[in-house]
Structure formats: structure tokens, C-alpha cells
PDB file of C-alpha atoms in Angstrom:
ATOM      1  CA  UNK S   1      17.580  30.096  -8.554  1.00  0.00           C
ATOM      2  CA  UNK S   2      19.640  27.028  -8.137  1.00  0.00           C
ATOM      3  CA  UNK S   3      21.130  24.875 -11.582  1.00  0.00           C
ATOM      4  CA  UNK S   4      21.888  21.127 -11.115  1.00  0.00           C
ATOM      5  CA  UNK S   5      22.687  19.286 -13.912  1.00  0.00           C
ATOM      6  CA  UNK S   6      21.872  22.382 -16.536  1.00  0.00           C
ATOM      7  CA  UNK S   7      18.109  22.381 -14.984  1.00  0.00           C
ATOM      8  CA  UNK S   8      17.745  25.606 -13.343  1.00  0.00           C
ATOM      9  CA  UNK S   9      15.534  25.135 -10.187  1.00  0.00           C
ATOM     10  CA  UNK S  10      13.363  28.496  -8.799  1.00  0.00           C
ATOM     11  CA  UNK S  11      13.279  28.006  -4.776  1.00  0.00           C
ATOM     12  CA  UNK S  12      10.251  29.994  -3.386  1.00  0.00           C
ATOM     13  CA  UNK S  13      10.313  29.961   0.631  1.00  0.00           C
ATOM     14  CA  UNK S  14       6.695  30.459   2.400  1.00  0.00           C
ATOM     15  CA  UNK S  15       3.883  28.591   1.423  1.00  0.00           C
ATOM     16  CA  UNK S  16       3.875  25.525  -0.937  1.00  0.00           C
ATOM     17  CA  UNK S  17       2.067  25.876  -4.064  1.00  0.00           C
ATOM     18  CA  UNK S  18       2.549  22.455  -5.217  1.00  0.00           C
ATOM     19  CA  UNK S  19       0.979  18.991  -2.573  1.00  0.00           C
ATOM     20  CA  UNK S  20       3.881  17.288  -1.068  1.00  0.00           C
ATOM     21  CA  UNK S  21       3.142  14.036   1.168  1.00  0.00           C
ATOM     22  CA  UNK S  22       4.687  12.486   3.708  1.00  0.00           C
ATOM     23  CA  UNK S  23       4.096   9.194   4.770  1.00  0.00           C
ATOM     24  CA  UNK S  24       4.683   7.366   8.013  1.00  0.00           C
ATOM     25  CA  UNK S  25       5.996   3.789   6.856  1.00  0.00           C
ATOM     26  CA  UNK S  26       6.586   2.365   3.021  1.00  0.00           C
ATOM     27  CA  UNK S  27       7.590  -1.024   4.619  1.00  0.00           C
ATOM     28  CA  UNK S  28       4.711  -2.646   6.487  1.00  0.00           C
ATOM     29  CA  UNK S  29       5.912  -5.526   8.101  1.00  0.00           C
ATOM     30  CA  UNK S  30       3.175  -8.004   9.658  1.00  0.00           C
ATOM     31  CA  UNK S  31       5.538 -10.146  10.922  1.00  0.00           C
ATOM     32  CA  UNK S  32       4.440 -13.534  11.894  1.00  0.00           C
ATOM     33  CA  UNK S  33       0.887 -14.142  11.928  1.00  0.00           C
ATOM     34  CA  UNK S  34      -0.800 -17.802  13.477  1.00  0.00           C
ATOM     35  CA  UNK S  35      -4.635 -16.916  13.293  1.00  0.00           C
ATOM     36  CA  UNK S  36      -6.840 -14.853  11.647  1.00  0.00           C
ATOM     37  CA  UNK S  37      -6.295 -11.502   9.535  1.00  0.00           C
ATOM     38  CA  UNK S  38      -4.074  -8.726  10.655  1.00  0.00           C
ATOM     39  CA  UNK S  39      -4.009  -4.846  10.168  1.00  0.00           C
ATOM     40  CA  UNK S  40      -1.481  -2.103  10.202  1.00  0.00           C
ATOM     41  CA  UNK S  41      -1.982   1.729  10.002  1.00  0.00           C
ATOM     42  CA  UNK S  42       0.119   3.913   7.894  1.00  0.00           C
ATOM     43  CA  UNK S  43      -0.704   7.671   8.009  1.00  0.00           C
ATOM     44  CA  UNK S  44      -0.112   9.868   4.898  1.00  0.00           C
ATOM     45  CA  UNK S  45       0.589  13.766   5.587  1.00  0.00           C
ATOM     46  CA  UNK S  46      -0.130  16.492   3.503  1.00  0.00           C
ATOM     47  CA  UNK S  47       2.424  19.265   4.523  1.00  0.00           C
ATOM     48  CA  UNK S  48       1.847  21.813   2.337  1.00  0.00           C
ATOM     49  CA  UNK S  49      -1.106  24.542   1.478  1.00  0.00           C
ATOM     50  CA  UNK S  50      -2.711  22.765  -1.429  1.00  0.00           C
ATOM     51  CA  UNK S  51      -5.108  19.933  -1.867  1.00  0.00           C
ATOM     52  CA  UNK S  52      -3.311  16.458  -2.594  1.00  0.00           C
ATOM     53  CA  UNK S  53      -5.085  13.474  -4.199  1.00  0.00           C
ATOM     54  CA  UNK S  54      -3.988  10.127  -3.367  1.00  0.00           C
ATOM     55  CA  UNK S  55      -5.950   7.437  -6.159  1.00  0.00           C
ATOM     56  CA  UNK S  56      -5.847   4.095  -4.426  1.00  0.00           C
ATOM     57  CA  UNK S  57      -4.949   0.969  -6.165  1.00  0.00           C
ATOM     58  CA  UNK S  58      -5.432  -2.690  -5.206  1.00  0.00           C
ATOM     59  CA  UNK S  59      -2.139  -4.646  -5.295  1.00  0.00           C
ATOM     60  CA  UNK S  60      -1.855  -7.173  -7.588  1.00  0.00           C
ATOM     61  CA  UNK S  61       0.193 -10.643  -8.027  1.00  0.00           C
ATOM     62  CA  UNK S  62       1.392 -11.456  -4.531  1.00  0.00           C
ATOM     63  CA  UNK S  63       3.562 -14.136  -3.834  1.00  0.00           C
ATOM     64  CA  UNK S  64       4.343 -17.032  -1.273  1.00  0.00           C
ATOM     65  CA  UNK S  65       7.594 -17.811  -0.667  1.00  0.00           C
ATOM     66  CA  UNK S  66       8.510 -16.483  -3.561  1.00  0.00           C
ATOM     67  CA  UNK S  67       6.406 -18.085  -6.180  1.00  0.00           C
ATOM     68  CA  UNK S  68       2.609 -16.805  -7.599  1.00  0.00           C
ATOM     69  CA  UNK S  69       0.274 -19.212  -5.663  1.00  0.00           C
ATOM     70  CA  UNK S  70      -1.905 -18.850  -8.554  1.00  0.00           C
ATOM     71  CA  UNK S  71      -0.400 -21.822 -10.876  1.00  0.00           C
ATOM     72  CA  UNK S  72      -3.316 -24.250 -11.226  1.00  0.00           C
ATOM     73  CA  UNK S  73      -2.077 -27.284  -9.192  1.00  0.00           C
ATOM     74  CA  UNK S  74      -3.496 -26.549  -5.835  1.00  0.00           C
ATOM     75  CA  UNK S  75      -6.790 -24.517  -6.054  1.00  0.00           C
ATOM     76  CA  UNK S  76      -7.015 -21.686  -3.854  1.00  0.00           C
ATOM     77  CA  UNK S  77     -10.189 -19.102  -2.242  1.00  0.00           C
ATOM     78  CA  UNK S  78     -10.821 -16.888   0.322  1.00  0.00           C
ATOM     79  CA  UNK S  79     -10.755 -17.863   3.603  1.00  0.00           C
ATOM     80  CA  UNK S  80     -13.853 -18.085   5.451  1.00  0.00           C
ATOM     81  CA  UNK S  81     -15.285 -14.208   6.689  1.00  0.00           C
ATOM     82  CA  UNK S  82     -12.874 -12.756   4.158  1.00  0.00           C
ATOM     83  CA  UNK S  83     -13.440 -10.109   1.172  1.00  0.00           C
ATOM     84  CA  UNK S  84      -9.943 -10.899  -0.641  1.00  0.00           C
ATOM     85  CA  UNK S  85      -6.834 -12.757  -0.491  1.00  0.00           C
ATOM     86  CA  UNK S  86      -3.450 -10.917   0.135  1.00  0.00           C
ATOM     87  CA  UNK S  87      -3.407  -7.697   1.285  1.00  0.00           C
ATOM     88  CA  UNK S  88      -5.918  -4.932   0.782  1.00  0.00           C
ATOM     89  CA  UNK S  89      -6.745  -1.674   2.141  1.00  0.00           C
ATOM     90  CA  UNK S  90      -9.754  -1.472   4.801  1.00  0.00           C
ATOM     91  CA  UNK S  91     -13.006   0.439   3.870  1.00  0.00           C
ATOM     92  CA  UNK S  92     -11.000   1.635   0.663  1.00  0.00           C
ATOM     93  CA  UNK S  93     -12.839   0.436  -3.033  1.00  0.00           C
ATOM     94  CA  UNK S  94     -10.262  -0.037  -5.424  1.00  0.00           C
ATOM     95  CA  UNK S  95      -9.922   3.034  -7.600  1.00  0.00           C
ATOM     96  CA  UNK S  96     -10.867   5.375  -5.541  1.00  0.00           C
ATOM     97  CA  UNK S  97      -9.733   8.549  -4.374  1.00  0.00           C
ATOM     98  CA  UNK S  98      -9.004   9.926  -1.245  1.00  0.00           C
ATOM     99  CA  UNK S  99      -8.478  13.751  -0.303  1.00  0.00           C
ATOM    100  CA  UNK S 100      -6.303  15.055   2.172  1.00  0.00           C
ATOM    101  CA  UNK S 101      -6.383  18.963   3.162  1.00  0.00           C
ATOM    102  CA  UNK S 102      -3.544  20.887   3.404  1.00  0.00           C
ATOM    103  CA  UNK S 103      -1.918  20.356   6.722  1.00  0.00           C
ATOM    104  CA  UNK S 104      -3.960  17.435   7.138  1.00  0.00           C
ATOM    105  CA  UNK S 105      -2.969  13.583   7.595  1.00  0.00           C
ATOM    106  CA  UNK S 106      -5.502  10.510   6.514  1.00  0.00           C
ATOM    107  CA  UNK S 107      -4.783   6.986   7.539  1.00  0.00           C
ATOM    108  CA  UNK S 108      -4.985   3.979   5.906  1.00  0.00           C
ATOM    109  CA  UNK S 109      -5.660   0.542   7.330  1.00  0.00           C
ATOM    110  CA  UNK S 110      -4.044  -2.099   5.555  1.00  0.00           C
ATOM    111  CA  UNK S 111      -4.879  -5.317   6.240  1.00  0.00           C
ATOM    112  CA  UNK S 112      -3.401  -8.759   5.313  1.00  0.00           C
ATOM    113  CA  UNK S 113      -5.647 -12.572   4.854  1.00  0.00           C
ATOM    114  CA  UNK S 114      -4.294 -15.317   3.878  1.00  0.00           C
ATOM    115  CA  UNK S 115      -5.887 -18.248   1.479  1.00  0.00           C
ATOM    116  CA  UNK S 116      -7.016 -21.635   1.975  1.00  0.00           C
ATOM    117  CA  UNK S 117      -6.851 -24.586  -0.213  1.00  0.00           C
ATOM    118  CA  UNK S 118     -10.222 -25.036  -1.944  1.00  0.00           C
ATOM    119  CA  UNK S 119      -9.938 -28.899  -1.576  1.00  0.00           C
ATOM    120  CA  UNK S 120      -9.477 -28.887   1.772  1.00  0.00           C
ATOM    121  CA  UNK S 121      -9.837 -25.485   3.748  1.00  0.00           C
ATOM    122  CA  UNK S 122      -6.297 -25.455   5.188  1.00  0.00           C
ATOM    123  CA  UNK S 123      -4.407 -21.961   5.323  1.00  0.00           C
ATOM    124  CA  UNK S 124      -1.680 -21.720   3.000  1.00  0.00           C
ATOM    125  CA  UNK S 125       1.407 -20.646   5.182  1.00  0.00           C
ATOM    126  CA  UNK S 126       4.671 -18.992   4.148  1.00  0.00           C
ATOM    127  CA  UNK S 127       5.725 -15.559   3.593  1.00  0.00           C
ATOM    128  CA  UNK S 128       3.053 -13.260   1.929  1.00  0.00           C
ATOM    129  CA  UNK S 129       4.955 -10.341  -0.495  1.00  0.00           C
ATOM    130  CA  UNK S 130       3.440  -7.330  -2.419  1.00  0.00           C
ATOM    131  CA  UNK S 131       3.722  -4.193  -3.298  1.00  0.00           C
ATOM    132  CA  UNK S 132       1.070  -1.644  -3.130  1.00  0.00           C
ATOM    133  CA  UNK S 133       1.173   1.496  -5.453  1.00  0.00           C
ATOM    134  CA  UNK S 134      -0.819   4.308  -4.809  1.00  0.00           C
ATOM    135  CA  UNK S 135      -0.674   7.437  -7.307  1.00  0.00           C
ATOM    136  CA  UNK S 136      -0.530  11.091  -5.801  1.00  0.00           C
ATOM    137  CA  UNK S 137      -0.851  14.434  -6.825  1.00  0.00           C
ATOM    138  CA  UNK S 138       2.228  15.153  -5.228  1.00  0.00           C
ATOM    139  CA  UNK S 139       4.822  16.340  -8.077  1.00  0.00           C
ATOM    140  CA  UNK S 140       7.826  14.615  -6.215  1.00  0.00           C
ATOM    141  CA  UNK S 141       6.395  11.713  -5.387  1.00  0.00           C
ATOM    142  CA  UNK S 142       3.588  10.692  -7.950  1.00  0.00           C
ATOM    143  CA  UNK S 143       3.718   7.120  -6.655  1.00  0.00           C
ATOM    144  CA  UNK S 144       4.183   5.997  -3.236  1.00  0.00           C
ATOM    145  CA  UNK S 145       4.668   1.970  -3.152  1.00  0.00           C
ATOM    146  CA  UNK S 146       4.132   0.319  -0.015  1.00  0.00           C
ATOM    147  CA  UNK S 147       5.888  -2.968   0.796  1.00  0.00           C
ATOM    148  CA  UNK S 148       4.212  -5.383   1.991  1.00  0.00           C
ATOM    149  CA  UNK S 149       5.588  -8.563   4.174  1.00  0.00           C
ATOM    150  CA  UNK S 150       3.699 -11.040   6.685  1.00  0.00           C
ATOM    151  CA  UNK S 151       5.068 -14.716   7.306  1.00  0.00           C
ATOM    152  CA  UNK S 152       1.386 -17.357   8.140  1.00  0.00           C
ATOM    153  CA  UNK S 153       2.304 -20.131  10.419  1.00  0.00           C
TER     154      UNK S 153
END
């Protein structure tokens, strides 16, 4: 038994009774993209001997160069061949939960579109910014946020 700060801590060694998850990258960088959609994969470990839960949230409120693009003065929609605007997880509903098995790893395609104008069609360019929150069962980390960059020429 360990104390830090007056919190005494009980250190078992062997197997893990509690889900602890590791996860490849937090910051997904797209980097510069000049057509169409494109998709990184992060993978999400499960290192210990008990189930972990990961509920998966859709981001929300992403920004152009800073700024919502959302304001009213230049009406925006999906691009053509698109399901959403942003960024968004691949084959994932929103809300749902995914299971990973002890000693397991899942992966997660995340994938980034930008907009068009709805008067004329053109891609809005700039840099794209989020950040994605999923919600684990993991007692240390109940939330893993992913960052999420990608500049649109």
C-alpha cells in the first residue's frame, strides 16, 4: 500500500481487475488534403483481463480556421457522395458501443470530408479542427479525446 497525497493506494501485481486502454495516437493529423475524403486508423488496446467498453460519440462544432462555419452568411452541405461534414468515424453509428476483449485491440477508422457552399458547390478550404471524445470503461481514463487536424486546399 502506497499513500500520495493522504489517499492510500492498494497495488495488486498479476492480473488486472479493472479495463485499462491504450491507444495508438490522440492527435490525428490529416495533413494537407487537395481531393476527396481522407481516413486514418487509430487502434485502441485493451491490456488488461477484463472487458472494456468504449461508447462512441460523434464530434461536434468543428471549426475552419478557427471560426464555426456554421454562422448563416454562406450556406453550407455535404459534399457530393458524403454522409457528414467534418470528421466522423467509419462504419461507427453515433452512440454506440464497441467491445474490446481483454488482450485484444479494435481499430477505428476516422475519416475527414470537407463541405461545399450550397450556392455554388465549391469546397470550403482551410484548416478543419475537432475534438472527438469517446467514453471508456477504463477507470483511468474514462474519456479518451482525439484531436483532430486536416488543412483542404
Amino acid at each position: 500500500v502506497t499513500q500520495v497525497f493522504g489517499d492510500p493506494t492498494l497495488r495488486i501485481r498479476g492480473n488486472s481487475l479493472s479495463p485499462q486502454l491504450e491507444i495508438s495516437e490522440s492527435d490525428v493529423d490529416f495533413g494537407t488534403i487537395t481531393s476527396g475524403p481522407g481516413t486514418k486508423t487509430i487502434s485502441i488496446e485493451n491490456v488488461s483481463d477484463s472487458v472494456a467498453k468504449i461508447l462512441n460519440l460523434r464530434p461536434w462544432g468543428f471549426m475552419v480556421d478557427g471560426k464555426i462555419p456554421f454562422d448563416g452568411s454562406r450556406p453550407v452541405k455535404v459534399a457530393p457522395g458524403q454522409n457528414f461534414i467534418g470528421f466522423g468515424i467509419v462504419g461507427k453509428n453515433p452512440f454506440s458501443i464497441v467491445t474490446i476483449q481483454p488482450k485484444q485491440k479494435t481499430t477505428l477508422s476516422v475519416q475527414f470530408s470537407p463541405f461545399t457552399y450550397a450556392s455554388n458547390g465549391n469546397i470550403v478550404s482551410g484548416k478543419y479542427f475537432d475534438i472527438f471524445s469517446l467514453i471508456t470503461s477504463d477507470p483511468t481514463k474514462p474519456f479518451i479525446d482525439l484531436t483532430l487536424e486536416a488543412q483542404q486546399k
